[in-house]
PDB file of C-alpha atoms in Angstrom:
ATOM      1  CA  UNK A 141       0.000   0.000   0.000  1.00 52.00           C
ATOM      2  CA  UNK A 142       1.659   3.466  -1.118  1.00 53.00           C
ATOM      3  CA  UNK A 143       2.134   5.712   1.899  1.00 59.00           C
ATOM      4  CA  UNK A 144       0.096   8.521   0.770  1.00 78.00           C
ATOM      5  CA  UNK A 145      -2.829   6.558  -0.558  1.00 88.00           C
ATOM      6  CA  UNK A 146      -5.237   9.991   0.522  1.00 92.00           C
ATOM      7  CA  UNK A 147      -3.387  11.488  -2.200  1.00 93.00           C
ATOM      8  CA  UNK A 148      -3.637   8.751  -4.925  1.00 92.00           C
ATOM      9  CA  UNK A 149      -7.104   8.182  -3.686  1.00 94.00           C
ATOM     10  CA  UNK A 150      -7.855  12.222  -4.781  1.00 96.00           C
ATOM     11  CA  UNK A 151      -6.766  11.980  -7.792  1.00 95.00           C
ATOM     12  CA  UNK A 152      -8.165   9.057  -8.717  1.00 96.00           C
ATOM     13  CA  UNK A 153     -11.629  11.209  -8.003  1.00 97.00           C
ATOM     14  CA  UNK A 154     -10.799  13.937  -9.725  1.00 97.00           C
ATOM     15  CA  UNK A 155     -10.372  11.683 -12.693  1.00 96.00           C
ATOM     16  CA  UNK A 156     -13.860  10.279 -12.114  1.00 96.00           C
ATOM     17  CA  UNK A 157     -15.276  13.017 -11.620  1.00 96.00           C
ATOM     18  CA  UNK A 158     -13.839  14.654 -15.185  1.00 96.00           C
ATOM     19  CA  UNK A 159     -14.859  11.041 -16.719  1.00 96.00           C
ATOM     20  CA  UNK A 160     -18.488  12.038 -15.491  1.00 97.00           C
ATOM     21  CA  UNK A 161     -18.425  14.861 -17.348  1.00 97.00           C
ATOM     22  CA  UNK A 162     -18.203  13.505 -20.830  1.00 97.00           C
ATOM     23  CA  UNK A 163     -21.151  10.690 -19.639  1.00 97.00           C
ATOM     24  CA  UNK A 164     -24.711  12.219 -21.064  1.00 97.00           C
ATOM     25  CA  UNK A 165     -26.639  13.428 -18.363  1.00 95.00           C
ATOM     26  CA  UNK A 166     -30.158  12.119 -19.495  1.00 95.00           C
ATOM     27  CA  UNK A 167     -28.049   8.810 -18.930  1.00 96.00           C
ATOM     28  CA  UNK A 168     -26.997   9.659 -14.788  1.00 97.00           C
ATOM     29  CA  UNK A 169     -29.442   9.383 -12.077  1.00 97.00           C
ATOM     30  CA  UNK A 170     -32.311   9.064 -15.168  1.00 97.00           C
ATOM     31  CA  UNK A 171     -35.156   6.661 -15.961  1.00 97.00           C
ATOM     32  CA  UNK A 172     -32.627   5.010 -18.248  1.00 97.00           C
ATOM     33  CA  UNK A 173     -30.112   4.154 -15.377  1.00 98.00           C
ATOM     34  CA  UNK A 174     -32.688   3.220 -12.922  1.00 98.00           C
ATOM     35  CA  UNK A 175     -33.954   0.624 -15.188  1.00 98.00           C
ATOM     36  CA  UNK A 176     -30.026  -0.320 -15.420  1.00 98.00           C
ATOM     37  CA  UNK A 177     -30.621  -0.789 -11.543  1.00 98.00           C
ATOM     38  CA  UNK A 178     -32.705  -2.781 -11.758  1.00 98.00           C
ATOM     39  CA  UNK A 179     -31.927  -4.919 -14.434  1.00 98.00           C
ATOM     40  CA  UNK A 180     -28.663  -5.473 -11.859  1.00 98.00           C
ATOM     41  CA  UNK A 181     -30.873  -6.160  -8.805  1.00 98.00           C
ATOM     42  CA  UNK A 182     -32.670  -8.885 -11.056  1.00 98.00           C
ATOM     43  CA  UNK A 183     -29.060 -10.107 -12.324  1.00 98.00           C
ATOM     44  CA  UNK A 184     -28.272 -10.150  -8.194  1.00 98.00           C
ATOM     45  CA  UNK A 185     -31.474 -11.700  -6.955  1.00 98.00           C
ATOM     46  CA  UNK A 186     -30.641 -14.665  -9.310  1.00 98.00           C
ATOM     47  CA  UNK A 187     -27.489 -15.087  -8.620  1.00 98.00           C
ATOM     48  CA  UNK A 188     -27.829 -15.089  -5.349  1.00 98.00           C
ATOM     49  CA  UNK A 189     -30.995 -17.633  -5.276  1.00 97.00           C
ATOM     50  CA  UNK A 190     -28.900 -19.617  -7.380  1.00 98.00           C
ATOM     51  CA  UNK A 191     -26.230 -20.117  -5.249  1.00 98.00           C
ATOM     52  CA  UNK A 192     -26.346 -19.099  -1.451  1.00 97.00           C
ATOM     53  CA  UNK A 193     -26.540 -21.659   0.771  1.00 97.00           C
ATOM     54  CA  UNK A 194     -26.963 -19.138   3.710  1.00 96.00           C
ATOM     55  CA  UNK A 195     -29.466 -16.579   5.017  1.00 95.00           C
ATOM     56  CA  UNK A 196     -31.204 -14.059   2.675  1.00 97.00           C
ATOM     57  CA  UNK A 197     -31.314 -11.164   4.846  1.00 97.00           C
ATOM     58  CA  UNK A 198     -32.759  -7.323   4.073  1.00 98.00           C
ATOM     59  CA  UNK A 199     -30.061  -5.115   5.886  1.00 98.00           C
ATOM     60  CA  UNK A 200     -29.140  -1.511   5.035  1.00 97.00           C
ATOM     61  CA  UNK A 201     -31.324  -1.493   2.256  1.00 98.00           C
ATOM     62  CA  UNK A 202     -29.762  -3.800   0.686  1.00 98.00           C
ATOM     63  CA  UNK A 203     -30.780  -7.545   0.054  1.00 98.00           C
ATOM     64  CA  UNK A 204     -27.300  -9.801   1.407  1.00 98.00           C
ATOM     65  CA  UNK A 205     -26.868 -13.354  -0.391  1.00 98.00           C
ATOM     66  CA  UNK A 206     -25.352 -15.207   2.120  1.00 98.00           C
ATOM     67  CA  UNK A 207     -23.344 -18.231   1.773  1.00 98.00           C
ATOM     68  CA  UNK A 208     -22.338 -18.300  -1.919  1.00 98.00           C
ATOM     69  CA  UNK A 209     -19.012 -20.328  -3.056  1.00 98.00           C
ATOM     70  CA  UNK A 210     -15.855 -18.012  -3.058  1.00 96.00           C
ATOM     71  CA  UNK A 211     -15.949 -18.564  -6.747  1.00 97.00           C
ATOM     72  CA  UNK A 212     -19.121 -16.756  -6.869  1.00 97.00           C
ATOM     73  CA  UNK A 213     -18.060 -13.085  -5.852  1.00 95.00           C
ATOM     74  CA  UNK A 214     -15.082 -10.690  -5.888  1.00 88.00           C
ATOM     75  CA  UNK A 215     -13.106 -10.328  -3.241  1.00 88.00           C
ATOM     76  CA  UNK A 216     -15.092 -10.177   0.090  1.00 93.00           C
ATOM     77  CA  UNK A 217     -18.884  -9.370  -1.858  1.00 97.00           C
ATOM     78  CA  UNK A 218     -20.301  -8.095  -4.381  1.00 98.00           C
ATOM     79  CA  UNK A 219     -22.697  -5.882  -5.257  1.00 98.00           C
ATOM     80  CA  UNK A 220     -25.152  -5.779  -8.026  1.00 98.00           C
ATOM     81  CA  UNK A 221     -27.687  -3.360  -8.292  1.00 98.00           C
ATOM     82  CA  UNK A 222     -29.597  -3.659  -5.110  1.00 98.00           C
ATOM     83  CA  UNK A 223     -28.262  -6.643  -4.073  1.00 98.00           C
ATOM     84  CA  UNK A 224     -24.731  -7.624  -1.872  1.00 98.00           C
ATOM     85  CA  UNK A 225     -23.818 -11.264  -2.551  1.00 98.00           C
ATOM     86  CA  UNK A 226     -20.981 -12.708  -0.125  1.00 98.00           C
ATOM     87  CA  UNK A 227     -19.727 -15.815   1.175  1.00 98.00           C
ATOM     88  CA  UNK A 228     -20.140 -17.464   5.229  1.00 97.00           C
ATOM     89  CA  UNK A 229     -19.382 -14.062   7.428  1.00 95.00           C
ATOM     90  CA  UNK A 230     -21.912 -11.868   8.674  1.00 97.00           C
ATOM     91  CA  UNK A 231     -21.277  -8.861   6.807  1.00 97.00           C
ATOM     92  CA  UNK A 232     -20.262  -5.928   9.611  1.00 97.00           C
ATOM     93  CA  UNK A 233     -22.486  -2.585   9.913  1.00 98.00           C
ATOM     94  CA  UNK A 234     -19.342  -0.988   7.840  1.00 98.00           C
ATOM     95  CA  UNK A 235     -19.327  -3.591   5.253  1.00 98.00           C
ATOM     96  CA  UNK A 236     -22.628  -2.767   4.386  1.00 98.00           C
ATOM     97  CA  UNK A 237     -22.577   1.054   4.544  1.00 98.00           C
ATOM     98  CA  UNK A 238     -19.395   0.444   2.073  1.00 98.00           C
ATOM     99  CA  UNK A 239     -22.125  -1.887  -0.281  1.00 98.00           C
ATOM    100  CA  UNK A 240     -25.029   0.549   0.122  1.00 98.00           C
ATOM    101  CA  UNK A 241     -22.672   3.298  -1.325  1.00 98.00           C
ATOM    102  CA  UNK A 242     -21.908   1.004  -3.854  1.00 98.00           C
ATOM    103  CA  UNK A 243     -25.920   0.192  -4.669  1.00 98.00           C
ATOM    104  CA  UNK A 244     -26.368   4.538  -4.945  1.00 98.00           C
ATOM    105  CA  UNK A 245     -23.648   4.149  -7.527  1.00 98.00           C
ATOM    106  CA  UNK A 246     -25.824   1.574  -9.524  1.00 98.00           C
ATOM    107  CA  UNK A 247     -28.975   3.732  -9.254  1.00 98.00           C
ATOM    108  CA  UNK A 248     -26.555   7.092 -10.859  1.00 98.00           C
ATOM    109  CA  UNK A 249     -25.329   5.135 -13.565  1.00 98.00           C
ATOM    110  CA  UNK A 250     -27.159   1.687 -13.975  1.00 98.00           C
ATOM    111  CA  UNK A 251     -25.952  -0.327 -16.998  1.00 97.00           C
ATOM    112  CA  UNK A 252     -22.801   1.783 -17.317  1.00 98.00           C
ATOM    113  CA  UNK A 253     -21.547   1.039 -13.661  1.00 98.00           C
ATOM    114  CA  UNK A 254     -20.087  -2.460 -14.612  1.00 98.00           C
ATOM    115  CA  UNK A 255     -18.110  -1.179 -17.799  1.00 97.00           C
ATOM    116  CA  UNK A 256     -17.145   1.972 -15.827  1.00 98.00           C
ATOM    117  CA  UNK A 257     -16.307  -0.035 -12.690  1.00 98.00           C
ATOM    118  CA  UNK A 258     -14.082  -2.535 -14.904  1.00 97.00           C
ATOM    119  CA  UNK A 259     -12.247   0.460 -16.520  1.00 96.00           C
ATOM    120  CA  UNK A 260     -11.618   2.290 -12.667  1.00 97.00           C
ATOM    121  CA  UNK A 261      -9.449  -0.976 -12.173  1.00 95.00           C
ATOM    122  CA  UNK A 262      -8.938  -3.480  -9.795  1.00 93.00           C
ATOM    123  CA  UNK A 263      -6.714  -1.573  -7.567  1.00 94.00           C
ATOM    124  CA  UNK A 264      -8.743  -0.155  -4.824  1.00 95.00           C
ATOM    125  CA  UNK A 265      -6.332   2.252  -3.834  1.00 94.00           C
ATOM    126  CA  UNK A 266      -6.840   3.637  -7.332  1.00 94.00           C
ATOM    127  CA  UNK A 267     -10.696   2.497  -8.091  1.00 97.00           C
ATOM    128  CA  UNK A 268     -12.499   5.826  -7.405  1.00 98.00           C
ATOM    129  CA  UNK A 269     -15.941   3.433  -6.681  1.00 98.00           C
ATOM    130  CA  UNK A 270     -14.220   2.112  -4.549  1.00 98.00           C
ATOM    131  CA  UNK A 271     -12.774   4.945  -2.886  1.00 98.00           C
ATOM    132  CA  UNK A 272     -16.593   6.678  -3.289  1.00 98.00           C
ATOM    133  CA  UNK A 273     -18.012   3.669  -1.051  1.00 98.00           C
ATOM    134  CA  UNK A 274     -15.230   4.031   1.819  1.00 97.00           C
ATOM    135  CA  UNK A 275     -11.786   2.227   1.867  1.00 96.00           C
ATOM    136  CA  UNK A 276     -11.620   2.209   5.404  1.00 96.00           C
ATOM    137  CA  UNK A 277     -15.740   0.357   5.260  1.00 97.00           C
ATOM    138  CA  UNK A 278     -14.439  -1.730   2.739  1.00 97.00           C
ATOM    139  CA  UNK A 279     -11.116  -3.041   4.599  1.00 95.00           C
ATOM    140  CA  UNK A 280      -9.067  -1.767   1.794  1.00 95.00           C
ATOM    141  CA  UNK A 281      -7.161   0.353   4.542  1.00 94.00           C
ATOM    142  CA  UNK A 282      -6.750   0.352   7.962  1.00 91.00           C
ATOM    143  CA  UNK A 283      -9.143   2.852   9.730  1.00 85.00           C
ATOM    144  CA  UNK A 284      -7.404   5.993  10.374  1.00 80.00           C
ATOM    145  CA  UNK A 285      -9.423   6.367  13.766  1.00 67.00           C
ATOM    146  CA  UNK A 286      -9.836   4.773  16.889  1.00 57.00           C
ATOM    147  CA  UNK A 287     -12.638   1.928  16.113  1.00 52.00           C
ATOM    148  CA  UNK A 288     -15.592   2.163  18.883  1.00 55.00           C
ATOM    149  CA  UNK A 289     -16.134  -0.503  21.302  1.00 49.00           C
ATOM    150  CA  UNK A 290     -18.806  -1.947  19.000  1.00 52.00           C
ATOM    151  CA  UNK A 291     -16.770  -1.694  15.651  1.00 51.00           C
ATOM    152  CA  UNK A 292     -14.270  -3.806  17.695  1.00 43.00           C
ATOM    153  CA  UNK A 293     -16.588  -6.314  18.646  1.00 46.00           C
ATOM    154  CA  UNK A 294     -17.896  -6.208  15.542  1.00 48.00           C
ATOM    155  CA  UNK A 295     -14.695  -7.325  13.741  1.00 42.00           C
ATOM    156  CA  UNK A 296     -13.922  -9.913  16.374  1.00 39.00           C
ATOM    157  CA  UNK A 297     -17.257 -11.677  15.777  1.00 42.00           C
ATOM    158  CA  UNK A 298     -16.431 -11.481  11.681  1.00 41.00           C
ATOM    159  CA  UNK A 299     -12.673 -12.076  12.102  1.00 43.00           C
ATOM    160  CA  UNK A 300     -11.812  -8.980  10.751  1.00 45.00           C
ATOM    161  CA  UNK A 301      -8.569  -6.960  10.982  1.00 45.00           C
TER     162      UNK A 301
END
């Protein structure tokens, strides 16, 4: 992890944000992109049904697919459209605020948010969706504060640094 990830992080806005500018605007936070959303929230729901094996849950407005094989998701979850879709651990209360971010990014651009996401890169440190939705939520970086004494017991129930 580079030292001064704040700074790469920045950038790696700013860039978004100038990308954003040469999207349409009838396409952004439009009738077109909701129905994006929700063509992701159906992709999501199926998947999910598909293949969790564990509790389908409504939490932080957000439907969370429990359960599915590793092979199933990215990294730690996914989430598509309206929906989070994750493997055996209870997602923690920051997990999900880092996914809900993510599902207000699906409703602003809809069927562009996987193309855009797969050009922002893999690199967290550098993916400005990521960065959007929290790095410190996500577990991308160590938080920067002192975690409360429910964060804490959070992670040690999910086995999270």
């Amino acid at each position: 992890m580079s030292a001064d990830w704040r700074a790469d992080a920045e950038r790696a806005l700013e860039r978004g944000r100038r990308s954003d500018l040469r999207i349409p605007s009838f396409l952004l936070r439009s009738p077109i992109s909701r129905i994006g959303y929700w063509w992701g929230t159906s992709v999501g729901w199926v998947w999910g049904s598909l293949w969790s094996t564990g509790p389908i849950e409504r939490r932080a407005g957000l439907w969370v697919f429990r359960g599915l094989p590793d092979w199933a998701y990215g990294r730690g979850g996914v989430c598509v459209g309206g929906c989070y879709l994750t493997g055996d651990v209870d997602p923690s209360d920051a997990v999900l605020r880092h996914e809900s971010v993510h599902k207000q990014q699906w409703l602003r651009y809809g069927f562009l948010m996987p193309v855009l996401y797969l050009f922002a890169g893999r690199n967290a440190l550098r993916n400005r969706f990521e960065i959007e939705a929290g790095l410190e939520d996500g577990g991308y970086v160590p938080r920067s504060r002192p975690s409360t004494g429910s964060e804490t017991q959070e992670r040690q129930k999910t086995g999270s640094p």
